[in-house]
DNA sequence: AGCTTTCGCTACGAGTCGTAGCGTAATGCC
DNA sequence: GGCATTACGCTACGACTCGTAGCGAAAGCT
């Protein structure tokens, strides 16, 4: 998770239970204090480990929060609901449910803000959070193409750009709705959003 | 800006030059240090004022950053380009240009993250930044309706929900593209985005 | 056994925070 | 001009967090 274990066959192994306790304590601290007022000393106390153990495993607060928040997105799935619209609505509702949790709100945006000045942190966010979400877009499009709801891809480069565009639109809309507008992305909103995404603003004859 | 001056006719007035210097110094510090490593003492030194002056005018770092970033969005305009698509592309490009600046990237997302646990801060962001952006959406829709590109509004409540939806989609997509995907929202991307927003994903005959 | 790595604990200097206190400067009112 | 009122610059302060160093003990492997 937080660091590779390439060649350390000997010696006392790192406690995996401590890892889970630390990440859970981090989420609890995010809920109670938020990301800015979260201190590593407090997390260590909550997790029942020494503060030095935290610094031995993570480079700093940002990396710790990324790993703690990333686990929230493990539950994201894309069940086949029979149509592109239903698939979109289903996965967007799941994404919204995760973002509605206070530890995700406070933690995720804070580390994204930090990542604008930290290339390594942005890469960590990308591999452990963003790419996992983007895979759902790829999967959903493949299903829609198999159903004939979307045309098959022609140019692979153009196809990749489209996937990136869709991903930014979907994830960005949900994030903006939840965090900036601070209103719930409930079923009614998701239905309206899906309709606009599939059919566009201008009504078709 | 940061506080009302309701009934203080007597006494030495607050220096408006200091206000401008402080906000400019805040933006400079955002560029060099980012929001998390920005300290009020450093801002005071850059602005040439005492640290206590900062604390007399702003409640804390978050409020100061909001005011400093809000000024960046003053230049947002909605020139009439003749069509809804052209209007959208124009304003989105402006919005993307502002978000591309490092002081906006680092500062805006950080205070949005903080606002998830601070209702007063969220209200401050809404009135000084978000509402000003949303007004452009209202104006653009009115023009499109006058041109006949969009149907006139029927239910005012439904109309308000649609405006909120469009705003979350547009602003969210640009923010996500710029900050999370960390790629430029250039003209090509904006054209593709506008096409999807107006026509939808599923191709129409 | 012996070796290696991790863990818990304590202590430390450095830095920031937000505030209090004081004397001075700049305005409005009489 | 004199007075009250408010803002300003400056200094100093306790409290807190940070990240690290050092040490002895614990837990694994061969």
Short mmCIF file of C-alpha atoms (C1' of nucleotides) in Angstrom, two decimals:
data_model
loop_
_atom_site.label_atom_id
_atom_site.label_comp_id
_atom_site.label_asym_id
_atom_site.label_seq_id
_atom_site.Cartn_x
_atom_site.Cartn_y
_atom_site.Cartn_z
CA UNK A 1 0.00 0.00 0.00
CA UNK A 2 2.17 2.82 1.24
CA UNK A 3 5.56 1.33 0.39
CA UNK A 4 6.94 -1.61 -1.47
CA UNK A 5 8.53 -4.51 0.36
CA UNK A 6 11.05 -5.49 -2.28
CA UNK A 7 13.79 -7.34 -0.48
CA UNK A 8 13.34 -7.61 3.26
CA UNK A 9 13.02 -11.32 3.91
CA UNK A 10 14.71 -11.16 7.26
CA UNK A 11 13.95 -9.18 10.39
CA UNK A 12 10.72 -8.43 12.18
CA UNK A 13 7.91 -7.90 9.68
CA UNK A 14 5.74 -4.83 9.75
CA UNK A 15 2.47 -5.31 11.53
CA UNK A 16 -0.34 -5.43 8.99
CA UNK A 17 -2.79 -4.93 11.83
CA UNK A 18 -1.09 -1.62 12.58
CA UNK A 19 -1.60 -0.57 8.96
CA UNK A 20 -5.33 -1.15 9.17
CA UNK A 21 -5.56 0.53 12.56
CA UNK A 22 -3.66 3.58 11.34
CA UNK A 23 -5.79 4.02 8.23
CA UNK A 24 -8.99 3.58 10.23
CA UNK A 25 -7.75 6.06 12.81
CA UNK A 26 -6.92 8.49 10.02
CA UNK A 27 -10.48 8.30 8.69
CA UNK A 28 -11.87 8.77 12.19
CA UNK A 29 -9.67 11.82 12.68
CA UNK A 30 -10.78 13.17 9.28
CA UNK A 31 -14.40 12.92 10.38
CA UNK A 32 -13.84 14.62 13.71
CA UNK A 33 -11.19 17.19 12.89
CA UNK A 34 -10.96 17.54 9.13
CA UNK A 35 -7.77 17.33 7.14
CA UNK A 36 -6.20 20.61 8.12
CA UNK A 37 -6.50 20.12 11.89
CA UNK A 38 -5.48 16.48 11.68
CA UNK A 39 -2.12 15.81 13.32
CA UNK A 40 -0.02 12.70 12.99
CA UNK A 41 0.44 12.56 16.74
CA UNK A 42 -3.30 12.36 17.22
CA UNK A 43 -3.66 9.63 14.60
CA UNK A 44 -0.92 7.63 16.30
CA UNK A 45 -2.69 7.87 19.64
CA UNK A 46 -6.01 6.81 18.11
CA UNK A 47 -4.40 3.86 16.36
CA UNK A 48 -2.52 2.79 19.48
CA UNK A 49 0.88 3.03 17.86
CA UNK A 50 3.87 5.27 18.40
CA UNK A 51 4.19 8.46 16.42
CA UNK A 52 7.55 7.33 15.08
CA UNK A 53 5.91 4.30 13.49
CA UNK A 54 3.82 6.61 11.33
CA UNK A 55 6.85 8.50 10.12
CA UNK A 56 8.63 5.24 9.34
CA UNK A 57 5.81 4.16 6.97
CA UNK A 58 4.51 7.36 5.42
CA UNK A 59 6.38 10.39 4.18
CA UNK A 60 3.82 12.81 5.59
CA UNK A 61 0.21 13.65 6.23
CA UNK A 62 -0.74 13.89 2.58
CA UNK A 63 0.37 10.39 1.68
CA UNK A 64 -1.37 8.97 4.72
CA UNK A 65 -4.65 10.65 3.89
CA UNK A 66 -4.48 9.47 0.28
CA UNK A 67 -4.16 5.86 1.40
CA UNK A 68 -6.89 6.24 4.00
CA UNK A 69 -9.32 7.77 1.51
CA UNK A 70 -8.39 5.37 -1.29
CA UNK A 71 -9.84 2.47 0.67
CA UNK A 72 -13.24 4.13 0.52
CA UNK A 73 -13.31 3.70 -3.23
CA UNK A 74 -12.63 -0.04 -3.12
CA UNK A 75 -16.36 -0.70 -3.00
CA UNK A 76 -17.02 0.96 -6.37
CA UNK A 77 -18.60 -1.58 -8.73
CA UNK A 78 -20.34 -1.45 -12.09
CA UNK A 79 -23.22 -3.92 -12.08
CA UNK A 80 -24.85 -4.53 -15.46
CA UNK A 81 -28.23 -2.87 -15.31
CA UNK A 82 -29.18 -3.50 -18.91
CA UNK A 83 -28.74 -0.05 -20.45
CA UNK A 84 -26.12 2.66 -20.64
CA UNK A 85 -28.36 5.12 -18.83
CA UNK A 86 -29.03 2.70 -15.99
CA UNK A 87 -25.34 1.81 -15.71
CA UNK A 88 -24.38 5.47 -15.48
CA UNK A 89 -27.01 6.20 -12.88
CA UNK A 90 -25.92 3.25 -10.79
CA UNK A 91 -22.24 4.03 -10.70
CA UNK A 92 -22.78 7.76 -10.22
CA UNK A 93 -25.00 7.07 -7.23
CA UNK A 94 -22.29 4.89 -5.72
CA UNK A 95 -19.69 7.58 -6.33
CA UNK A 96 -21.95 10.19 -4.78
CA UNK A 97 -22.55 8.01 -1.73
CA UNK A 98 -18.81 7.76 -1.10
CA UNK A 99 -18.28 11.49 -1.62
CA UNK A 100 -21.10 12.24 0.81
CA UNK A 101 -19.08 10.77 3.68
CA UNK A 102 -17.27 13.48 5.65
CA UNK A 103 -13.91 11.72 5.62
CA UNK A 104 -14.00 11.68 1.81
CA UNK A 105 -15.12 15.29 1.49
CA UNK A 106 -12.52 16.72 3.79
CA UNK A 107 -9.66 14.43 2.88
CA UNK A 108 -9.94 14.05 -0.85
CA UNK A 109 -10.15 17.70 -1.80
CA UNK A 110 -7.38 18.65 0.57
CA UNK A 111 -4.90 16.24 -0.96
CA UNK A 112 -6.00 17.21 -4.46
CA UNK A 113 -5.24 20.80 -3.56
CA UNK A 114 -1.83 19.76 -2.30
CA UNK A 115 -1.18 17.72 -5.41
CA UNK A 116 -1.09 20.88 -7.50
CA UNK A 117 2.37 21.53 -6.06
CA UNK A 118 3.54 17.95 -5.54
CA UNK A 119 4.00 15.78 -8.60
CA UNK A 120 4.64 12.60 -6.60
CA UNK A 121 1.48 13.11 -4.58
CA UNK A 122 -0.57 13.59 -7.73
CA UNK A 123 0.82 10.35 -9.13
CA UNK A 124 -0.09 8.57 -5.90
CA UNK A 125 -3.65 9.90 -6.12
CA UNK A 126 -3.86 8.91 -9.75
CA UNK A 127 -2.79 5.31 -9.33
CA UNK A 128 -4.66 4.58 -6.11
CA UNK A 129 -7.89 6.52 -6.66
CA UNK A 130 -8.44 8.10 -10.06
CA UNK A 131 -7.40 5.27 -12.34
CA UNK A 132 -9.68 2.87 -10.48
CA UNK A 133 -12.60 5.17 -11.20
CA UNK A 134 -11.66 5.69 -14.81
CA UNK A 135 -11.65 1.94 -15.39
CA UNK A 136 -15.38 1.96 -14.72
CA UNK A 137 -15.88 4.41 -17.57
CA UNK A 138 -13.95 2.13 -19.90
CA UNK A 139 -16.01 -0.86 -18.80
CA UNK A 140 -19.29 0.97 -19.16
CA UNK A 141 -18.45 2.12 -22.65
CA UNK A 142 -17.47 -1.38 -23.73
CA UNK A 143 -20.83 -2.66 -22.54
CA UNK A 144 -22.69 0.10 -24.32
CA UNK A 145 -20.80 -0.66 -27.52
CA UNK A 146 -21.70 -4.35 -27.19
CA UNK A 147 -25.34 -3.37 -26.79
CA UNK A 148 -25.15 -1.11 -29.82
CA UNK A 149 -25.88 2.03 -27.78
CA UNK A 150 -22.56 3.58 -28.70
CA UNK A 151 -20.65 3.29 -31.97
CA UNK A 152 -17.52 1.12 -31.93
CA UNK A 153 -14.26 2.95 -31.58
CA UNK A 154 -12.30 3.84 -34.66
CA UNK A 155 -9.25 5.90 -33.79
CA UNK A 156 -7.72 4.67 -30.51
CA UNK A 157 -6.24 8.08 -29.69
CA UNK A 158 -9.58 9.80 -30.28
CA UNK A 159 -11.20 7.10 -28.20
CA UNK A 160 -8.86 7.72 -25.27
CA UNK A 161 -9.57 11.45 -25.40
CA UNK A 162 -13.28 10.79 -25.30
CA UNK A 163 -12.96 8.55 -22.27
CA UNK A 164 -10.94 11.20 -20.48
CA UNK A 165 -13.55 13.80 -21.36
CA UNK A 166 -16.44 11.69 -20.10
CA UNK A 167 -14.58 10.92 -16.93
CA UNK A 168 -13.87 14.57 -16.20
CA UNK A 169 -17.48 15.47 -16.87
CA UNK A 170 -18.98 12.75 -14.69
CA UNK A 171 -16.57 12.87 -11.78
CA UNK A 172 -16.30 16.65 -11.93
CA UNK A 173 -20.04 17.18 -11.88
CA UNK A 174 -20.56 14.92 -8.88
CA UNK A 175 -17.66 16.45 -6.98
CA UNK A 176 -18.81 19.99 -7.73
CA UNK A 177 -22.39 19.20 -6.77
CA UNK A 178 -21.32 17.60 -3.50
CA UNK A 179 -18.54 19.90 -2.37
CA UNK A 180 -19.06 23.31 -3.95
CA UNK A 181 -22.83 23.47 -4.26
CA UNK A 182 -23.01 21.36 -1.08
CA UNK A 183 -26.21 19.65 -2.12
CA UNK A 184 -26.82 15.93 -2.29
CA UNK A 185 -26.41 14.09 -5.58
CA UNK A 186 -29.59 12.13 -5.01
CA UNK A 187 -31.54 9.98 -7.45
CA UNK A 188 -33.45 12.88 -8.93
CA UNK A 189 -30.27 14.82 -9.64
CA UNK A 190 -28.53 11.77 -11.06
CA UNK A 191 -31.45 11.12 -13.43
CA UNK A 192 -31.34 14.69 -14.69
CA UNK A 193 -27.58 14.56 -15.07
CA UNK A 194 -27.67 11.30 -17.00
CA UNK A 195 -30.31 12.67 -19.34
CA UNK A 196 -28.17 15.71 -20.14
CA UNK A 197 -25.06 13.59 -20.54
CA UNK A 198 -26.70 11.23 -23.02
CA UNK A 199 -29.00 13.59 -24.91
CA UNK A 200 -27.43 17.01 -24.43
CA UNK A 201 -28.94 20.35 -23.57
CA UNK A 202 -30.56 21.08 -26.90
CA UNK A 203 -33.69 18.96 -27.30
CA UNK A 204 -33.63 16.66 -30.30
CA UNK A 205 -36.67 16.04 -32.54
CA UNK B 1 -14.65 42.92 1.10
CA UNK B 2 -13.58 41.10 4.23
CA UNK B 3 -15.76 42.96 6.72
CA UNK B 4 -18.53 45.44 6.68
CA UNK B 5 -17.98 49.00 7.80
CA UNK B 6 -21.48 49.68 9.08
CA UNK B 7 -21.15 52.46 11.65
CA UNK B 8 -17.62 53.71 12.16
CA UNK B 9 -17.73 57.29 11.03
CA UNK B 10 -15.08 58.43 13.47
CA UNK B 11 -11.53 57.27 14.04
CA UNK B 12 -8.69 56.47 11.69
CA UNK B 13 -9.98 54.69 8.58
CA UNK B 14 -8.55 51.41 7.43
CA UNK B 15 -5.96 51.71 4.72
CA UNK B 16 -7.42 50.54 1.43
CA UNK B 17 -3.91 50.38 0.01
CA UNK B 18 -3.04 47.87 2.71
CA UNK B 19 -5.97 45.74 1.63
CA UNK B 20 -4.75 45.56 -1.93
CA UNK B 21 -1.17 44.92 -0.82
CA UNK B 22 -2.24 42.12 1.50
CA UNK B 23 -4.34 40.38 -1.12
CA UNK B 24 -1.59 40.68 -3.71
CA UNK B 25 0.93 39.37 -1.21
CA UNK B 26 -1.38 36.47 -0.46
CA UNK B 27 -1.54 35.53 -4.12
CA UNK B 28 2.23 35.78 -4.42
CA UNK B 29 2.64 33.53 -1.40
CA UNK B 30 0.13 31.08 -2.88
CA UNK B 31 2.23 30.86 -6.03
CA UNK B 32 5.51 30.34 -4.22
CA UNK B 33 4.46 28.27 -1.22
CA UNK B 34 0.98 26.90 -1.85
CA UNK B 35 -1.91 27.20 0.55
CA UNK B 36 -0.80 24.72 3.19
CA UNK B 37 2.66 26.20 3.70
CA UNK B 38 1.40 29.76 3.56
CA UNK B 39 1.75 31.56 6.88
CA UNK B 40 0.10 34.82 7.87
CA UNK B 41 3.39 36.11 9.18
CA UNK B 42 4.97 35.66 5.79
CA UNK B 43 2.07 37.38 4.05
CA UNK B 44 2.35 40.31 6.43
CA UNK B 45 6.06 40.67 5.69
CA UNK B 46 5.47 40.54 1.94
CA UNK B 47 2.70 43.13 2.16
CA UNK B 48 4.77 45.43 4.37
CA UNK B 49 2.23 45.45 7.19
CA UNK B 50 2.27 44.14 10.73
CA UNK B 51 1.01 40.64 11.43
CA UNK B 52 -1.51 42.01 13.88
CA UNK B 53 -3.13 44.04 11.10
CA UNK B 54 -3.94 40.81 9.29
CA UNK B 55 -5.62 39.34 12.34
CA UNK B 56 -7.62 42.52 12.86
CA UNK B 57 -9.16 42.28 9.38
CA UNK B 58 -9.48 38.58 8.67
CA UNK B 59 -10.57 35.78 10.95
CA UNK B 60 -7.94 33.41 9.63
CA UNK B 61 -6.02 32.04 6.67
CA UNK B 62 -9.06 30.57 4.94
CA UNK B 63 -10.99 33.83 4.77
CA UNK B 64 -7.93 35.67 3.51
CA UNK B 65 -7.31 33.15 0.74
CA UNK B 66 -10.95 33.28 -0.34
CA UNK B 67 -10.79 37.04 -0.78
CA UNK B 68 -7.45 36.85 -2.56
CA UNK B 69 -8.67 34.21 -5.00
CA UNK B 70 -12.06 35.84 -5.52
CA UNK B 71 -10.41 38.81 -7.20
CA UNK B 72 -9.11 36.49 -9.90
CA UNK B 73 -12.66 35.80 -11.03
CA UNK B 74 -13.55 39.47 -11.44
CA UNK B 75 -12.43 39.37 -15.04
CA UNK B 76 -14.98 36.71 -16.02
CA UNK B 77 -17.20 38.08 -18.78
CA UNK B 78 -19.72 36.62 -21.20
CA UNK B 79 -19.33 38.34 -24.56
CA UNK B 80 -22.06 37.59 -27.08
CA UNK B 81 -20.50 35.37 -29.73
CA UNK B 82 -23.67 34.73 -31.66
CA UNK B 83 -24.51 31.19 -30.67
CA UNK B 84 -24.92 29.13 -27.53
CA UNK B 85 -22.02 26.88 -28.46
CA UNK B 86 -19.70 29.82 -29.05
CA UNK B 87 -20.79 31.49 -25.82
CA UNK B 88 -20.10 28.35 -23.84
CA UNK B 89 -16.71 27.85 -25.43
CA UNK B 90 -15.76 31.43 -24.73
CA UNK B 91 -16.65 31.50 -21.07
CA UNK B 92 -15.25 28.04 -20.40
CA UNK B 93 -11.95 29.07 -21.92
CA UNK B 94 -11.87 32.10 -19.63
CA UNK B 95 -12.68 29.97 -16.62
CA UNK B 96 -9.97 27.49 -17.59
CA UNK B 97 -7.43 30.28 -17.99
CA UNK B 98 -8.09 31.46 -14.45
CA UNK B 99 -7.93 27.96 -13.03
CA UNK B 100 -4.65 27.36 -14.81
CA UNK B 101 -2.96 29.98 -12.63
CA UNK B 102 -1.11 28.39 -9.72
CA UNK B 103 -2.58 30.72 -7.10
CA UNK B 104 -6.07 29.65 -8.14
CA UNK B 105 -5.26 25.96 -8.24
CA UNK B 106 -3.64 25.81 -4.85
CA UNK B 107 -5.87 28.28 -3.07
CA UNK B 108 -9.32 27.52 -4.38
CA UNK B 109 -9.38 23.79 -3.80
CA UNK B 110 -7.85 24.16 -0.36
CA UNK B 111 -10.55 26.50 0.88
CA UNK B 112 -13.25 24.38 -0.74
CA UNK B 113 -11.89 21.42 1.20
CA UNK B 114 -12.01 23.48 4.38
CA UNK B 115 -15.53 24.64 3.63
CA UNK B 116 -16.82 21.11 4.09
CA UNK B 117 -16.43 21.63 7.83
CA UNK B 118 -17.09 25.38 8.03
CA UNK B 119 -20.51 26.63 7.07
CA UNK B 120 -19.53 30.30 7.28
CA UNK B 121 -16.56 29.74 5.00
CA UNK B 122 -18.75 27.96 2.45
CA UNK B 123 -21.16 30.89 2.47
CA UNK B 124 -18.26 33.28 1.93
CA UNK B 125 -17.05 31.24 -1.05
CA UNK B 126 -20.55 31.08 -2.44
CA UNK B 127 -21.26 34.79 -2.34
CA UNK B 128 -17.85 36.00 -3.49
CA UNK B 129 -16.94 33.35 -6.07
CA UNK B 130 -19.57 30.78 -6.98
CA UNK B 131 -22.60 33.01 -7.40
CA UNK B 132 -20.68 35.28 -9.71
CA UNK B 133 -19.92 32.32 -11.95
CA UNK B 134 -23.46 31.01 -11.84
CA UNK B 135 -24.79 34.34 -13.03
CA UNK B 136 -22.99 33.73 -16.32
CA UNK B 137 -24.93 30.52 -16.78
CA UNK B 138 -28.19 32.39 -16.23
CA UNK B 139 -27.17 35.07 -18.70
CA UNK B 140 -26.08 32.55 -21.31
CA UNK B 141 -29.34 30.67 -21.08
CA UNK B 142 -31.36 33.84 -21.43
CA UNK B 143 -29.48 34.67 -24.62
CA UNK B 144 -29.95 31.18 -26.01
CA UNK B 145 -33.67 31.39 -25.27
CA UNK B 146 -33.85 34.74 -27.03
CA UNK B 147 -32.13 33.17 -30.04
CA UNK B 148 -34.53 30.21 -29.98
CA UNK B 149 -31.73 27.74 -29.27
CA UNK B 150 -33.29 26.71 -25.98
CA UNK B 151 -36.99 26.44 -25.12
CA UNK B 152 -38.40 29.14 -22.82
CA UNK B 153 -38.71 28.23 -19.18
CA UNK B 154 -41.99 26.92 -17.90
CA UNK B 155 -41.72 25.90 -14.26
CA UNK B 156 -39.41 28.31 -12.38
CA UNK B 157 -38.42 25.64 -9.84
CA UNK B 158 -37.55 23.19 -12.58
CA UNK B 159 -35.68 25.97 -14.35
CA UNK B 160 -33.58 26.70 -11.27
CA UNK B 161 -32.69 23.04 -10.91
CA UNK B 162 -31.56 22.90 -14.51
CA UNK B 163 -29.33 25.94 -14.10
CA UNK B 164 -27.75 24.38 -11.03
CA UNK B 165 -27.19 21.16 -12.93
CA UNK B 166 -25.57 22.89 -15.89
CA UNK B 167 -23.37 24.89 -13.58
CA UNK B 168 -22.15 21.83 -11.72
CA UNK B 169 -21.44 20.04 -14.99
CA UNK B 170 -19.54 22.90 -16.59
CA UNK B 171 -17.57 24.11 -13.59
CA UNK B 172 -17.00 20.60 -12.30
CA UNK B 173 -15.67 19.33 -15.61
CA UNK B 174 -13.21 22.19 -15.99
CA UNK B 175 -12.02 21.91 -12.39
CA UNK B 176 -11.63 18.15 -12.62
CA UNK B 177 -9.77 18.40 -15.92
CA UNK B 178 -7.43 21.06 -14.57
CA UNK B 179 -6.77 19.81 -11.05
CA UNK B 180 -7.36 16.06 -10.96
CA UNK B 181 -6.42 15.04 -14.48
CA UNK B 182 -3.87 17.86 -14.43
CA UNK B 183 -4.17 18.50 -18.16
CA UNK B 184 -4.92 21.81 -19.85
CA UNK B 185 -8.49 22.67 -20.80
CA UNK B 186 -7.37 24.01 -24.17
CA UNK B 187 -9.46 24.91 -27.20
CA UNK B 188 -9.63 21.38 -28.50
CA UNK B 189 -10.88 20.03 -25.20
CA UNK B 190 -13.38 22.85 -24.80
CA UNK B 191 -14.79 22.16 -28.27
CA UNK B 192 -15.25 18.49 -27.48
CA UNK B 193 -16.80 19.29 -24.14
CA UNK B 194 -19.24 21.78 -25.62
CA UNK B 195 -20.28 19.26 -28.27
CA UNK B 196 -21.07 16.64 -25.63
CA UNK B 197 -22.86 19.16 -23.43
CA UNK B 198 -25.12 20.32 -26.25
CA UNK B 199 -25.65 17.09 -28.20
CA UNK B 200 -25.00 14.36 -25.63
CA UNK B 201 -23.02 11.16 -25.86
CA UNK B 202 -25.41 9.17 -28.01
CA UNK B 203 -25.15 10.39 -31.61
CA UNK B 204 -28.37 11.77 -33.03
CA UNK B 205 -29.47 11.22 -36.64
"C1'" DA C 1 21.67 -19.50 19.53
"C1'" DG C 2 22.64 -15.03 16.29
"C1'" DC C 3 21.13 -11.58 13.05
"C1'" DT C 4 18.01 -8.23 11.30
"C1'" DT C 5 14.30 -5.20 11.26
"C1'" DT C 6 10.48 -3.12 13.60
"C1'" DC C 7 8.32 -1.14 17.60
"C1'" DG C 8 7.38 1.91 21.67
"C1'" DC C 9 9.04 5.47 24.27
"C1'" DT C 10 11.27 9.88 25.55
"C1'" DA C 11 13.31 14.04 24.55
"C1'" DC C 12 14.67 17.75 21.70
"C1'" DG C 13 15.18 22.26 18.68
"C1'" DA C 14 12.69 24.64 15.35
"C1'" DG C 15 8.84 26.80 13.71
"C1'" DT C 16 4.02 28.67 13.76
"C1'" DC C 17 -0.02 30.25 16.01
"C1'" DG C 18 -3.01 33.78 17.90
"C1'" DT C 19 -3.06 37.36 21.45
"C1'" DA C 20 -1.80 41.13 24.67
"C1'" DG C 21 0.22 45.37 25.51
"C1'" DC C 22 2.00 49.80 24.34
"C1'" DG C 23 3.01 54.01 21.98
"C1'" DT C 24 2.00 56.38 17.68
"C1'" DA C 25 -0.65 57.95 13.51
"C1'" DA C 26 -4.84 59.44 11.15
"C1'" DT C 27 -9.43 60.73 10.90
"C1'" DG C 28 -14.27 63.07 12.54
"C1'" DC C 29 -16.58 66.15 15.67
"C1'" DC C 30 -16.91 70.23 18.57
"C1'" DG D 1 -7.07 73.90 17.52
"C1'" DG D 2 -8.32 70.25 20.89
"C1'" DC D 3 -10.50 65.83 21.87
"C1'" DA D 4 -12.30 61.24 21.28
"C1'" DT D 5 -11.94 57.29 18.53
"C1'" DT D 6 -10.10 53.98 15.72
"C1'" DA D 7 -6.20 51.82 13.09
"C1'" DC D 8 -1.36 50.84 12.87
"C1'" DG D 9 3.45 48.98 13.89
"C1'" DC D 10 6.12 46.67 17.00
"C1'" DT D 11 7.54 43.37 20.60
"C1'" DA D 12 6.97 39.60 23.42
"C1'" DC D 13 4.71 35.61 25.03
"C1'" DG D 14 2.80 30.65 26.09
"C1'" DA D 15 1.01 26.86 23.65
"C1'" DC D 16 1.18 23.81 20.21
"C1'" DT D 17 2.90 20.85 16.30
"C1'" DC D 18 6.55 19.20 13.63
"C1'" DG D 19 9.99 15.79 12.31
"C1'" DT D 20 14.03 13.43 14.16
"C1'" DA D 21 17.43 11.04 17.18
"C1'" DG D 22 18.51 7.67 20.44
"C1'" DC D 23 17.67 3.69 23.14
"C1'" DG D 24 16.12 -0.90 24.74
"C1'" DA D 25 12.83 -4.49 23.80
"C1'" DA D 26 10.16 -7.48 20.66
"C1'" DA D 27 9.44 -10.51 16.66
"C1'" DG D 28 10.63 -12.76 12.89
"C1'" DC D 29 14.33 -15.82 9.87
"C1'" DT D 30 18.37 -19.26 9.36
#
